[in-house]
PDB file of C-alpha atoms in Angstrom:
ATOM      1  CA  MET A1253      74.281 -96.937 137.930  1.00  0.00           C
ATOM      2  CA  GLN A1254      75.029 -96.920 134.227  1.00  0.00           C
ATOM      3  CA  GLY A1255      76.086 -93.173 134.483  1.00  0.00           C
ATOM      4  CA  VAL A1256      77.583 -91.093 130.822  1.00  0.00           C
ATOM      5  CA  ARG A1257      80.453 -92.063 129.030  1.00  0.00           C
ATOM      6  CA  VAL A1258      81.829 -89.589 126.612  1.00  0.00           C
ATOM      7  CA  GLN A1259      84.128 -91.581 123.913  1.00  0.00           C
ATOM      8  CA  GLU A1260      85.398 -91.343 119.930  1.00  0.00           C
ATOM      9  CA  ALA A1261      84.658 -95.246 119.674  1.00  0.00           C
ATOM     10  CA  ALA A1262      81.897 -96.272 117.329  1.00  0.00           C
ATOM     11  CA  PHE A1263      79.187 -98.292 119.787  1.00  0.00           C
ATOM     12  CA  ASP A1264      76.197-100.550 119.245  1.00  0.00           C
ATOM     13  CA  MET A1265      73.847 -99.515 120.601  1.00  0.00           C
ATOM     14  CA  GLY A1266      71.868-102.994 120.324  1.00  0.00           C
ATOM     15  CA  VAL A1267      74.142-103.938 123.182  1.00  0.00           C
ATOM     16  CA  GLU A1268      74.392-100.682 125.324  1.00  0.00           C
ATOM     17  CA  LEU A1269      70.440-101.180 125.616  1.00  0.00           C
ATOM     18  CA  ASN A1270      70.954-104.756 126.304  1.00  0.00           C
ATOM     19  CA  ARG A1271      73.273-104.132 129.031  1.00  0.00           C
ATOM     20  CA  PHE A1272      71.642-101.129 130.905  1.00  0.00           C
ATOM     21  CA  ALA A1273      68.580-103.803 130.590  1.00  0.00           C
ATOM     22  CA  SER A1274      69.894-105.941 132.105  1.00  0.00           C
ATOM     23  CA  HIS A1275      71.010-104.507 134.985  1.00  0.00           C
ATOM     24  CA  VAL A1276      67.550-102.516 136.061  1.00  0.00           C
ATOM     25  CA  ALA A1277      65.956-105.160 138.027  1.00  0.00           C
ATOM     26  CA  GLY A1278      62.858-103.405 139.226  1.00  0.00           C
ATOM     27  CA  ALA A1279      62.174-100.997 135.257  1.00  0.00           C
ATOM     28  CA  GLY A1280      58.877-102.131 134.581  1.00  0.00           C
ATOM     29  CA  ALA A1281      59.590 -99.455 131.309  1.00  0.00           C
ATOM     30  CA  ILE A1282      63.064 -98.529 129.052  1.00  0.00           C
ATOM     31  CA  VAL A1283      63.066 -95.664 126.991  1.00  0.00           C
ATOM     32  CA  SER A1284      66.105 -95.310 124.848  1.00  0.00           C
ATOM     33  CA  PHE A1285      67.248 -91.858 122.114  1.00  0.00           C
ATOM     34  CA  SER A1286      69.685 -92.751 119.965  1.00  0.00           C
ATOM     35  CA  GLY A1287      71.000 -89.352 118.047  1.00  0.00           C
ATOM     36  CA  VAL A1288      72.058 -90.559 114.327  1.00  0.00           C
ATOM     37  CA  THR A1289      74.265 -88.218 111.743  1.00  0.00           C
ATOM     38  CA  ARG A1290      71.590 -87.714 109.229  1.00  0.00           C
ATOM     39  CA  ASP A1291      71.933 -85.975 105.219  1.00  0.00           C
ATOM     40  CA  VAL A1292      71.946 -82.135 105.209  1.00  0.00           C
ATOM     41  CA  ALA A1293      69.349 -80.496 102.252  1.00  0.00           C
ATOM     42  CA  SER A1294      71.537 -80.615  99.923  1.00  0.00           C
ATOM     43  CA  GLY A1295      72.055 -84.544 100.607  1.00  0.00           C
ATOM     44  CA  ASP A1296      76.075 -84.803 100.832  1.00  0.00           C
ATOM     45  CA  LEU A1297      77.142 -84.508 104.117  1.00  0.00           C
ATOM     46  CA  GLU A1298      80.513 -86.106 103.944  1.00  0.00           C
ATOM     47  CA  ALA A1299      81.030 -86.728 107.410  1.00  0.00           C
ATOM     48  CA  MET A1300      80.031 -84.286 110.758  1.00  0.00           C
ATOM     49  CA  VAL A1301      82.428 -83.241 113.260  1.00  0.00           C
ATOM     50  CA  ILE A1302      82.126 -83.025 116.976  1.00  0.00           C
ATOM     51  CA  GLU A1303      84.334 -81.264 118.942  1.00  0.00           C
ATOM     52  CA  HIS A1304      84.512 -81.231 123.380  1.00  0.00           C
ATOM     53  CA  TYR A1305      85.355 -79.779 126.463  1.00  0.00           C
ATOM     54  CA  PRO A1306      87.110 -82.541 127.658  1.00  0.00           C
ATOM     55  CA  GLY A1307      86.888 -82.363 131.756  1.00  0.00           C
ATOM     56  CA  MET A1308      83.922 -79.474 131.240  1.00  0.00           C
ATOM     57  CA  THR A1309      81.550 -82.494 129.076  1.00  0.00           C
ATOM     58  CA  GLU A1310      81.937 -85.759 131.749  1.00  0.00           C
ATOM     59  CA  ARG A1311      81.189 -82.589 134.497  1.00  0.00           C
ATOM     60  CA  ALA A1312      78.212 -81.055 132.377  1.00  0.00           C
ATOM     61  CA  LEU A1313      76.603 -84.918 131.380  1.00  0.00           C
ATOM     62  CA  THR A1314      76.596 -86.539 135.459  1.00  0.00           C
ATOM     63  CA  ARG A1315      75.021 -83.076 136.438  1.00  0.00           C
ATOM     64  CA  ILE A1316      72.252 -83.666 133.765  1.00  0.00           C
ATOM     65  CA  HIS A1317      72.187 -87.748 134.682  1.00  0.00           C
ATOM     66  CA  ASP A1318      71.779 -86.665 138.278  1.00  0.00           C
ATOM     67  CA  GLU A1319      69.566 -84.139 137.809  1.00  0.00           C
ATOM     68  CA  ALA A1320      67.261 -86.624 135.972  1.00  0.00           C
ATOM     69  CA  MET A1321      67.357 -89.009 138.483  1.00  0.00           C
ATOM     70  CA  GLY A1322      66.126 -86.928 141.368  1.00  0.00           C
ATOM     71  CA  ARG A1323      63.160 -85.394 139.083  1.00  0.00           C
ATOM     72  CA  PHE A1324      62.178 -89.070 137.522  1.00  0.00           C
ATOM     73  CA  SER A1325      61.403 -92.339 139.452  1.00  0.00           C
ATOM     74  CA  LEU A1326      64.183 -93.191 137.693  1.00  0.00           C
ATOM     75  CA  VAL A1327      65.771 -96.762 138.265  1.00  0.00           C
ATOM     76  CA  ASP A1328      68.713 -96.119 136.678  1.00  0.00           C
ATOM     77  CA  ALA A1329      70.159 -93.609 133.203  1.00  0.00           C
ATOM     78  CA  MET A1330      72.771 -94.431 130.761  1.00  0.00           C
ATOM     79  CA  ILE A1331      74.461 -91.691 128.675  1.00  0.00           C
ATOM     80  CA  VAL A1332      76.833 -91.861 125.627  1.00  0.00           C
ATOM     81  CA  HIS A1333      78.396 -89.266 123.470  1.00  0.00           C
ATOM     82  CA  ARG A1334      80.614 -89.637 120.838  1.00  0.00           C
ATOM     83  CA  PHE A1335      83.218 -87.051 119.509  1.00  0.00           C
ATOM     84  CA  GLY A1336      85.959 -86.616 116.370  1.00  0.00           C
ATOM     85  CA  ARG A1337      84.709 -87.297 112.897  1.00  0.00           C
ATOM     86  CA  LEU A1338      81.625 -89.795 112.042  1.00  0.00           C
ATOM     87  CA  PRO A1339      80.352 -90.366 108.826  1.00  0.00           C
ATOM     88  CA  PRO A1340      76.467 -90.378 107.647  1.00  0.00           C
ATOM     89  CA  GLY A1341      74.592 -92.568 108.726  1.00  0.00           C
ATOM     90  CA  GLU A1342      76.629 -93.833 112.327  1.00  0.00           C
ATOM     91  CA  VAL A1343      75.212 -93.316 115.629  1.00  0.00           C
ATOM     92  CA  ILE A1344      76.712 -90.484 118.039  1.00  0.00           C
ATOM     93  CA  MET A1345      74.754 -90.898 120.956  1.00  0.00           C
ATOM     94  CA  MET A1346      72.047 -92.910 122.975  1.00  0.00           C
ATOM     95  CA  VAL A1347      70.487 -92.387 126.656  1.00  0.00           C
ATOM     96  CA  ALA A1348      68.523 -94.783 127.689  1.00  0.00           C
ATOM     97  CA  THR A1349      66.016 -95.068 131.280  1.00  0.00           C
ATOM     98  CA  ALA A1350      63.882 -97.241 133.384  1.00  0.00           C
ATOM     99  CA  ALA A1351      61.500 -96.588 135.343  1.00  0.00           C
ATOM    100  CA  PRO A1352      58.818 -98.581 137.147  1.00  0.00           C
ATOM    101  CA  HIS A1353      56.533 -97.398 135.067  1.00  0.00           C
ATOM    102  CA  ARG A1354      56.961 -95.923 131.512  1.00  0.00           C
ATOM    103  CA  ALA A1355      55.115 -92.318 132.070  1.00  0.00           C
ATOM    104  CA  ASP A1356      58.632 -91.630 134.126  1.00  0.00           C
ATOM    105  CA  ALA A1357      61.623 -93.354 131.976  1.00  0.00           C
ATOM    106  CA  PHE A1358      60.370 -91.414 128.700  1.00  0.00           C
ATOM    107  CA  ALA A1359      59.639 -87.922 130.495  1.00  0.00           C
ATOM    108  CA  GLY A1360      63.114 -88.824 131.764  1.00  0.00           C
ATOM    109  CA  ALA A1361      65.040 -89.464 128.811  1.00  0.00           C
ATOM    110  CA  GLU A1362      63.359 -86.227 127.354  1.00  0.00           C
ATOM    111  CA  PHE A1363      64.830 -83.935 130.234  1.00  0.00           C
ATOM    112  CA  LEU A1364      67.930 -85.621 128.985  1.00  0.00           C
ATOM    113  CA  MET A1365      68.571 -84.486 125.546  1.00  0.00           C
ATOM    114  CA  ASP A1366      66.928 -81.552 125.879  1.00  0.00           C
ATOM    115  CA  PHE A1367      69.839 -80.680 128.541  1.00  0.00           C
ATOM    116  CA  LEU A1368      72.302 -82.442 127.061  1.00  0.00           C
ATOM    117  CA  LYS A1369      71.779 -80.364 123.469  1.00  0.00           C
ATOM    118  CA  SER A1370      71.947 -77.288 124.930  1.00  0.00           C
ATOM    119  CA  ARG A1371      73.941 -77.851 128.007  1.00  0.00           C
ATOM    120  CA  ALA A1372      76.729 -80.424 127.363  1.00  0.00           C
ATOM    121  CA  PRO A1373      79.935 -78.827 125.858  1.00  0.00           C
ATOM    122  CA  PHE A1374      79.380 -80.224 121.892  1.00  0.00           C
ATOM    123  CA  TRP A1375      79.348 -78.538 118.825  1.00  0.00           C
ATOM    124  CA  LYS A1376      78.345 -79.753 115.845  1.00  0.00           C
ATOM    125  CA  GLN A1377      80.228 -79.240 112.038  1.00  0.00           C
ATOM    126  CA  GLU A1378      79.487 -80.839 109.094  1.00  0.00           C
ATOM    127  CA  ILE A1379      81.647 -81.467 106.436  1.00  0.00           C
ATOM    128  CA  THR A1380      80.393 -81.535 102.628  1.00  0.00           C
ATOM    129  CA  ALA A1381      81.606 -81.060  99.022  1.00  0.00           C
ATOM    130  CA  ASP A1382      80.999 -77.323  99.343  1.00  0.00           C
ATOM    131  CA  GLY A1383      82.664 -77.252 102.810  1.00  0.00           C
ATOM    132  CA  ARG A1384      82.271 -77.247 106.683  1.00  0.00           C
ATOM    133  CA  GLU A1385      79.934 -75.090 108.553  1.00  0.00           C
ATOM    134  CA  TRP A1386      79.171 -74.933 112.030  1.00  0.00           C
ATOM    135  CA  VAL A1387      76.146 -75.905 113.225  1.00  0.00           C
ATOM    136  CA  ALA A1388      73.681 -73.557 114.319  1.00  0.00           C
ATOM    137  CA  ALA A1389      72.114 -73.573 117.603  1.00  0.00           C
ATOM    138  CA  LYS A1390      68.475 -72.984 117.168  1.00  0.00           C
ATOM    139  CA  SER A1391      66.268 -71.400 119.745  1.00  0.00           C
ATOM    140  CA  ASP A1392      63.885 -73.635 119.976  1.00  0.00           C
ATOM    141  CA  ASP A1393      66.514 -76.122 122.130  1.00  0.00           C
ATOM    142  CA  GLU A1394      66.707 -73.554 124.365  1.00  0.00           C
ATOM    143  CA  ASP A1395      63.256 -72.979 124.995  1.00  0.00           C
ATOM    144  CA  ALA A1396      63.122 -76.418 125.697  1.00  0.00           C
ATOM    145  CA  LEU A1397      64.778 -76.057 128.757  1.00  0.00           C
ATOM    146  CA  LYS A1398      61.723 -74.034 129.873  1.00  0.00           C
ATOM    147  CA  ARG A1399      58.849 -76.742 130.135  1.00  0.00           C
ATOM    148  CA  TRP A1400      61.095 -78.168 132.916  1.00  0.00           C
TER     149      TRP A1400
ATOM    150  CA  MET B 350      94.537 -68.069 133.685  1.00  0.00           C
ATOM    151  CA  ASP B 351      93.779 -70.527 131.319  1.00  0.00           C
ATOM    152  CA  LEU B 352      91.217 -69.461 127.977  1.00  0.00           C
ATOM    153  CA  ARG B 353      89.760 -72.280 126.460  1.00  0.00           C
ATOM    154  CA  TYR B 354      88.073 -71.679 123.371  1.00  0.00           C
ATOM    155  CA  PHE B 355      86.249 -73.956 120.624  1.00  0.00           C
ATOM    156  CA  ALA B 356      84.507 -74.394 118.220  1.00  0.00           C
ATOM    157  CA  TRP B 357      84.476 -71.483 115.421  1.00  0.00           C
ATOM    158  CA  LEU B 358      85.737 -68.913 118.616  1.00  0.00           C
ATOM    159  CA  ARG B 359      88.992 -70.923 118.865  1.00  0.00           C
ATOM    160  CA  GLU B 360      89.379 -70.963 114.778  1.00  0.00           C
ATOM    161  CA  ARG B 361      88.475 -67.053 114.624  1.00  0.00           C
ATOM    162  CA  ILE B 362      90.823 -66.402 117.393  1.00  0.00           C
ATOM    163  CA  GLY B 363      93.541 -68.368 116.219  1.00  0.00           C
ATOM    164  CA  THR B 364      93.740 -71.122 118.742  1.00  0.00           C
ATOM    165  CA  GLY B 365      92.361 -73.560 121.713  1.00  0.00           C
ATOM    166  CA  HIS B 366      94.565 -72.460 124.387  1.00  0.00           C
ATOM    167  CA  GLU B 367      96.522 -69.644 125.800  1.00  0.00           C
ATOM    168  CA  VAL B 368      97.797 -67.991 129.037  1.00  0.00           C
ATOM    169  CA  ILE B 369      96.791 -65.274 130.228  1.00  0.00           C
ATOM    170  CA  GLU B 370      97.585 -62.278 133.360  1.00  0.00           C
ATOM    171  CA  THR B 371      94.853 -60.382 134.065  1.00  0.00           C
ATOM    172  CA  GLU B 372      92.899 -58.273 136.757  1.00  0.00           C
ATOM    173  CA  ALA B 373      89.343 -58.411 135.622  1.00  0.00           C
ATOM    174  CA  SER B 374      86.642 -59.254 137.697  1.00  0.00           C
ATOM    175  CA  THR B 375      84.122 -60.905 135.880  1.00  0.00           C
ATOM    176  CA  VAL B 376      84.162 -62.576 132.691  1.00  0.00           C
ATOM    177  CA  ARG B 377      82.411 -59.150 130.534  1.00  0.00           C
ATOM    178  CA  ASP B 378      85.632 -57.536 131.815  1.00  0.00           C
ATOM    179  CA  LEU B 379      87.601 -60.121 130.802  1.00  0.00           C
ATOM    180  CA  ILE B 380      86.093 -60.182 127.444  1.00  0.00           C
ATOM    181  CA  GLU B 381      86.804 -55.877 127.143  1.00  0.00           C
ATOM    182  CA  GLU B 382      90.413 -56.594 127.450  1.00  0.00           C
ATOM    183  CA  LEU B 383      90.075 -59.982 125.766  1.00  0.00           C
ATOM    184  CA  LYS B 384      89.346 -57.935 122.655  1.00  0.00           C
ATOM    185  CA  GLN B 385      92.193 -55.705 122.716  1.00  0.00           C
ATOM    186  CA  ARG B 386      94.196 -58.112 122.119  1.00  0.00           C
ATOM    187  CA  SER B 387      94.557 -58.507 118.254  1.00  0.00           C
ATOM    188  CA  GLU B 388      91.965 -57.673 115.762  1.00  0.00           C
ATOM    189  CA  ALA B 389      91.409 -62.041 115.586  1.00  0.00           C
ATOM    190  CA  HIS B 390      91.022 -61.495 119.646  1.00  0.00           C
ATOM    191  CA  ALA B 391      87.846 -58.120 118.570  1.00  0.00           C
ATOM    192  CA  PHE B 392      86.264 -59.807 115.645  1.00  0.00           C
ATOM    193  CA  ALA B 393      85.916 -63.022 117.648  1.00  0.00           C
ATOM    194  CA  PHE B 394      84.231 -61.647 120.985  1.00  0.00           C
ATOM    195  CA  SER B 395      82.402 -59.225 118.089  1.00  0.00           C
ATOM    196  CA  ASP B 396      79.059 -60.083 118.837  1.00  0.00           C
ATOM    197  CA  LEU B 397      78.757 -61.986 122.699  1.00  0.00           C
ATOM    198  CA  GLY B 398      74.656 -62.909 122.426  1.00  0.00           C
ATOM    199  CA  SER B 399      76.169 -65.824 120.049  1.00  0.00           C
ATOM    200  CA  ILE B 400      78.726 -66.521 123.173  1.00  0.00           C
ATOM    201  CA  ARG B 401      78.646 -68.515 125.831  1.00  0.00           C
ATOM    202  CA  ALA B 402      80.877 -68.735 129.085  1.00  0.00           C
ATOM    203  CA  ALA B 403      82.389 -71.379 131.302  1.00  0.00           C
ATOM    204  CA  VAL B 404      84.386 -71.065 134.741  1.00  0.00           C
ATOM    205  CA  ASP B 405      86.289 -73.705 135.647  1.00  0.00           C
ATOM    206  CA  GLN B 406      84.199 -75.640 133.768  1.00  0.00           C
ATOM    207  CA  ASP B 407      80.859 -74.688 134.954  1.00  0.00           C
ATOM    208  CA  LEU B 408      78.485 -72.414 132.645  1.00  0.00           C
ATOM    209  CA  VAL B 409      77.867 -68.850 134.007  1.00  0.00           C
ATOM    210  CA  GLU B 410      76.548 -65.406 132.988  1.00  0.00           C
ATOM    211  CA  PHE B 411      79.004 -62.722 132.024  1.00  0.00           C
ATOM    212  CA  ASP B 412      78.453 -60.955 135.286  1.00  0.00           C
ATOM    213  CA  ALA B 413      80.321 -63.682 136.836  1.00  0.00           C
ATOM    214  CA  PRO B 414      83.362 -63.033 139.549  1.00  0.00           C
ATOM    215  CA  LEU B 415      86.458 -64.585 138.204  1.00  0.00           C
ATOM    216  CA  THR B 416      87.772 -64.934 141.636  1.00  0.00           C
ATOM    217  CA  GLY B 417      89.615 -68.155 142.541  1.00  0.00           C
ATOM    218  CA  ALA B 418      89.408 -68.621 138.569  1.00  0.00           C
ATOM    219  CA  ARG B 419      91.792 -70.378 136.951  1.00  0.00           C
ATOM    220  CA  GLU B 420      90.242 -71.528 133.650  1.00  0.00           C
ATOM    221  CA  VAL B 421      87.469 -69.725 132.142  1.00  0.00           C
ATOM    222  CA  ALA B 422      86.609 -70.760 128.114  1.00  0.00           C
ATOM    223  CA  PHE B 423      84.255 -68.634 125.400  1.00  0.00           C
ATOM    224  CA  PHE B 424      82.323 -71.383 123.279  1.00  0.00           C
ATOM    225  CA  PRO B 425      78.857 -70.873 120.787  1.00  0.00           C
ATOM    226  CA  PRO B 426      76.521 -72.151 121.734  1.00  0.00           C
ATOM    227  CA  MET B 427      75.592 -76.144 122.534  1.00  0.00           C
ATOM    228  CA  THR B 428      74.823 -78.678 119.843  1.00  0.00           C
ATOM    229  CA  GLY B 429      75.095 -81.830 120.404  1.00  0.00           C
ATOM    230  CA  GLY B 430      73.062 -84.785 120.592  1.00  0.00           C
TER     231      GLY B 430
END
């Protein structure tokens, strides 16, 4: 299993996805999702700073990963999430799932994302010319967990 | 007991880590105790609806017991992804 990784360094999502795909013999479907630092409404994002809780982060991500593996017919799943200071347009994180058929691959990836957003201890702060602001959690994110 | 604070909770309290002696039996009791420590603590814990807690790195509700707990963390709702 390719599991979870938490790192400060940038990564190439193409390289990650190809490596993942080369270790999932028997999978007929591979789905991936990548989150990218997007601009704020005012359009002057200088950077996104991501704080996390070392130890609990890995523990929470592993739990979410294992839960997805058990719940869907996945051949494998992976999660990579960065922390630290990220300029606009950088890849923050990615998940990938591999399954015999696409329904499980899509559902598994959505499950990973829904839980990762509000159950893994990461906090985003936006830095603009006006200052720094912690990103508030959306009630939609919490609501998204109810469908599972 | 080790206490850890993250994001704006860390900023309001002024530190990400402190070690305390406590007899609190639940997370909620611990919060009430912490609010007495300083004005910064009282301010940080003024709106419990925007605070989450973890005991030994597992997310818990405020009525969770602290029996045997070594590390308790407080932070705002998570915003990963």
